[in-house]
Amino acid sequence: MAERNTEQTIMVRQVTDVHSNWSNQGPLEAGKFSYQLILDDGAEEVLLMPTAEDGKLLRDLIKDADTLYWDTQNEVLVFGKIK
């Protein structure tokens, strides 16, 4: 019970891995991009589905950040020091 309460009180988790995906939406249709954020080595996962344009910017920011954090309450991706 105490462990469950602790899990619910965690507001910010470190992003420990990022997986990218593109899925086909059918002939002559634009595909969809997504990023799967793995938080705290698998404690939680988040799926982001940006537009293609936002996905390019997000990819660059992810690549350039020293660390990434996910604010679980506000659903905000926080970039650590950017190179």
Tab-separated table of N, CA and C in Angstrom, residues 27-70:
chain	number	residue	atom	x	y	z
A	27	PRO	N	-3.429	4.503	-48.433
A	27	PRO	CA	-2.960	5.098	-49.685
A	27	PRO	C	-3.333	6.579	-49.779
A	28	LEU	N	-2.384	7.392	-50.204
A	28	LEU	CA	-2.555	8.824	-50.410
A	28	LEU	C	-2.921	9.589	-49.133
A	29	GLU	N	-2.691	9.002	-47.978
A	29	GLU	CA	-2.945	9.655	-46.698
A	29	GLU	C	-1.614	9.924	-46.005
A	30	ALA	N	-1.538	11.013	-45.276
A	30	ALA	CA	-0.331	11.310	-44.509
A	30	ALA	C	-0.199	10.302	-43.367
A	31	GLY	N	1.024	9.831	-43.130
A	31	GLY	CA	1.271	8.916	-42.023
A	31	GLY	C	1.250	9.666	-40.698
A	32	LYS	N	1.301	8.918	-39.606
A	32	LYS	CA	1.307	9.521	-38.270
A	32	LYS	C	2.597	9.158	-37.554
A	33	PHE	N	3.179	10.156	-36.901
A	33	PHE	CA	4.395	9.974	-36.125
A	33	PHE	C	4.042	9.870	-34.651
A	34	SER	N	4.846	9.105	-33.917
A	34	SER	CA	4.681	9.074	-32.467
A	34	SER	C	6.039	8.849	-31.808
A	35	TYR	N	6.127	9.298	-30.581
A	35	TYR	CA	7.288	9.053	-29.735
A	35	TYR	C	6.794	8.391	-28.466
A	36	GLN	N	7.398	7.270	-28.124
A	36	GLN	CA	7.078	6.586	-26.880
A	36	GLN	C	8.188	6.916	-25.891
A	37	LEU	N	7.812	7.549	-24.787
A	37	LEU	CA	8.768	7.898	-23.747
A	37	LEU	C	8.741	6.807	-22.680
A	38	ILE	N	9.891	6.239	-22.384
A	38	ILE	CA	10.023	5.258	-21.315
A	38	ILE	C	10.524	6.026	-20.096
A	39	LEU	N	9.765	5.978	-19.023
A	39	LEU	CA	10.073	6.758	-17.832
A	39	LEU	C	10.650	5.869	-16.735
A	40	ASP	N	11.718	6.359	-16.117
A	40	ASP	CA	12.349	5.648	-14.991
A	40	ASP	C	12.529	4.164	-15.274
A	41	ASP	N	13.188	3.860	-16.395
A	41	ASP	CA	13.504	2.472	-16.785
A	41	ASP	C	12.301	1.553	-16.839
A	42	GLY	N	11.164	2.081	-17.291
A	42	GLY	CA	9.985	1.250	-17.507
A	42	GLY	C	8.911	1.359	-16.436
A	43	ALA	N	9.099	2.229	-15.463
A	43	ALA	CA	8.073	2.390	-14.421
A	43	ALA	C	6.761	2.891	-15.015
A	44	GLU	N	6.889	3.642	-16.106
A	44	GLU	CA	5.714	4.209	-16.755
A	44	GLU	C	6.082	4.504	-18.210
A	45	GLU	N	5.088	4.610	-19.076
A	45	GLU	CA	5.304	4.956	-20.478
A	45	GLU	C	4.312	6.026	-20.890
A	46	VAL	N	4.748	6.879	-21.826
A	46	VAL	CA	3.903	7.956	-22.345
A	46	VAL	C	4.015	7.949	-23.861
A	47	LEU	N	2.909	8.168	-24.545
A	47	LEU	CA	2.906	8.234	-26.005
A	47	LEU	C	2.605	9.659	-26.437
A	48	LEU	N	3.507	10.250	-27.225
A	48	LEU	CA	3.311	11.578	-27.799
A	48	LEU	C	3.046	11.403	-29.287
A	49	MET	N	2.072	12.145	-29.822
A	49	MET	CA	1.742	12.041	-31.243
A	49	MET	C	1.766	13.427	-31.875
A	50	PRO	N	2.972	13.951	-32.149
A	50	PRO	CA	3.086	15.286	-32.731
A	50	PRO	C	2.794	15.284	-34.232
A	51	THR	N	2.563	16.472	-34.768
A	51	THR	CA	2.482	16.620	-36.220
A	51	THR	C	3.875	16.338	-36.784
A	52	ALA	N	3.979	16.142	-38.088
A	52	ALA	CA	5.279	15.891	-38.712
A	52	ALA	C	6.234	17.049	-38.444
A	53	GLU	N	5.746	18.272	-38.545
A	53	GLU	CA	6.591	19.452	-38.317
A	53	GLU	C	7.056	19.517	-36.863
A	54	ASP	N	6.134	19.330	-35.931
A	54	ASP	CA	6.499	19.340	-34.513
A	54	ASP	C	7.408	18.159	-34.171
A	55	GLY	N	7.202	17.045	-34.851
A	55	GLY	CA	8.020	15.861	-34.616
A	55	GLY	C	9.481	16.103	-34.940
A	56	LYS	N	9.758	16.866	-36.001
A	56	LYS	CA	11.149	17.193	-36.357
A	56	LYS	C	11.799	18.035	-35.271
A	57	LEU	N	11.092	19.040	-34.792
A	57	LEU	CA	11.614	19.895	-33.732
A	57	LEU	C	11.807	19.083	-32.456
A	58	LEU	N	10.838	18.262	-32.116
A	58	LEU	CA	10.924	17.437	-30.922
A	58	LEU	C	12.125	16.494	-31.010
A	59	ARG	N	12.332	15.885	-32.160
A	59	ARG	CA	13.481	14.995	-32.365
A	59	ARG	C	14.789	15.723	-32.100
A	60	ASP	N	14.915	16.938	-32.631
A	60	ASP	CA	16.144	17.709	-32.437
A	60	ASP	C	16.348	18.085	-30.973
A	61	LEU	N	15.285	18.491	-30.299
A	61	LEU	CA	15.398	18.856	-28.886
A	61	LEU	C	15.759	17.642	-28.029
A	62	ILE	N	15.160	16.498	-28.333
A	62	ILE	CA	15.477	15.270	-27.596
A	62	ILE	C	16.946	14.921	-27.790
A	63	LYS	N	17.414	15.014	-29.027
A	63	LYS	CA	18.803	14.679	-29.351
A	63	LYS	C	19.780	15.616	-28.643
A	64	ASP	N	19.434	16.887	-28.543
A	64	ASP	CA	20.353	17.883	-28.000
A	64	ASP	C	20.307	18.031	-26.478
A	65	ALA	N	19.319	17.461	-25.829
A	65	ALA	CA	19.186	17.615	-24.379
A	65	ALA	C	20.060	16.600	-23.641
A	66	ASP	N	20.697	17.066	-22.558
A	66	ASP	CA	21.476	16.146	-21.716
A	66	ASP	C	20.559	15.153	-21.015
A	67	THR	N	19.434	15.638	-20.507
A	67	THR	CA	18.466	14.789	-19.822
A	67	THR	C	17.062	15.248	-20.182
A	68	LEU	N	16.128	14.347	-20.051
A	68	LEU	CA	14.719	14.645	-20.304
A	68	LEU	C	13.905	14.223	-19.091
A	69	TYR	N	12.877	15.006	-18.796
A	69	TYR	CA	11.976	14.686	-17.700
A	69	TYR	C	10.545	14.831	-18.194
A	70	TRP	N	9.645	14.055	-17.620
A	70	TRP	CA	8.226	14.135	-17.946
A	70	TRP	C	7.470	14.510	-16.684
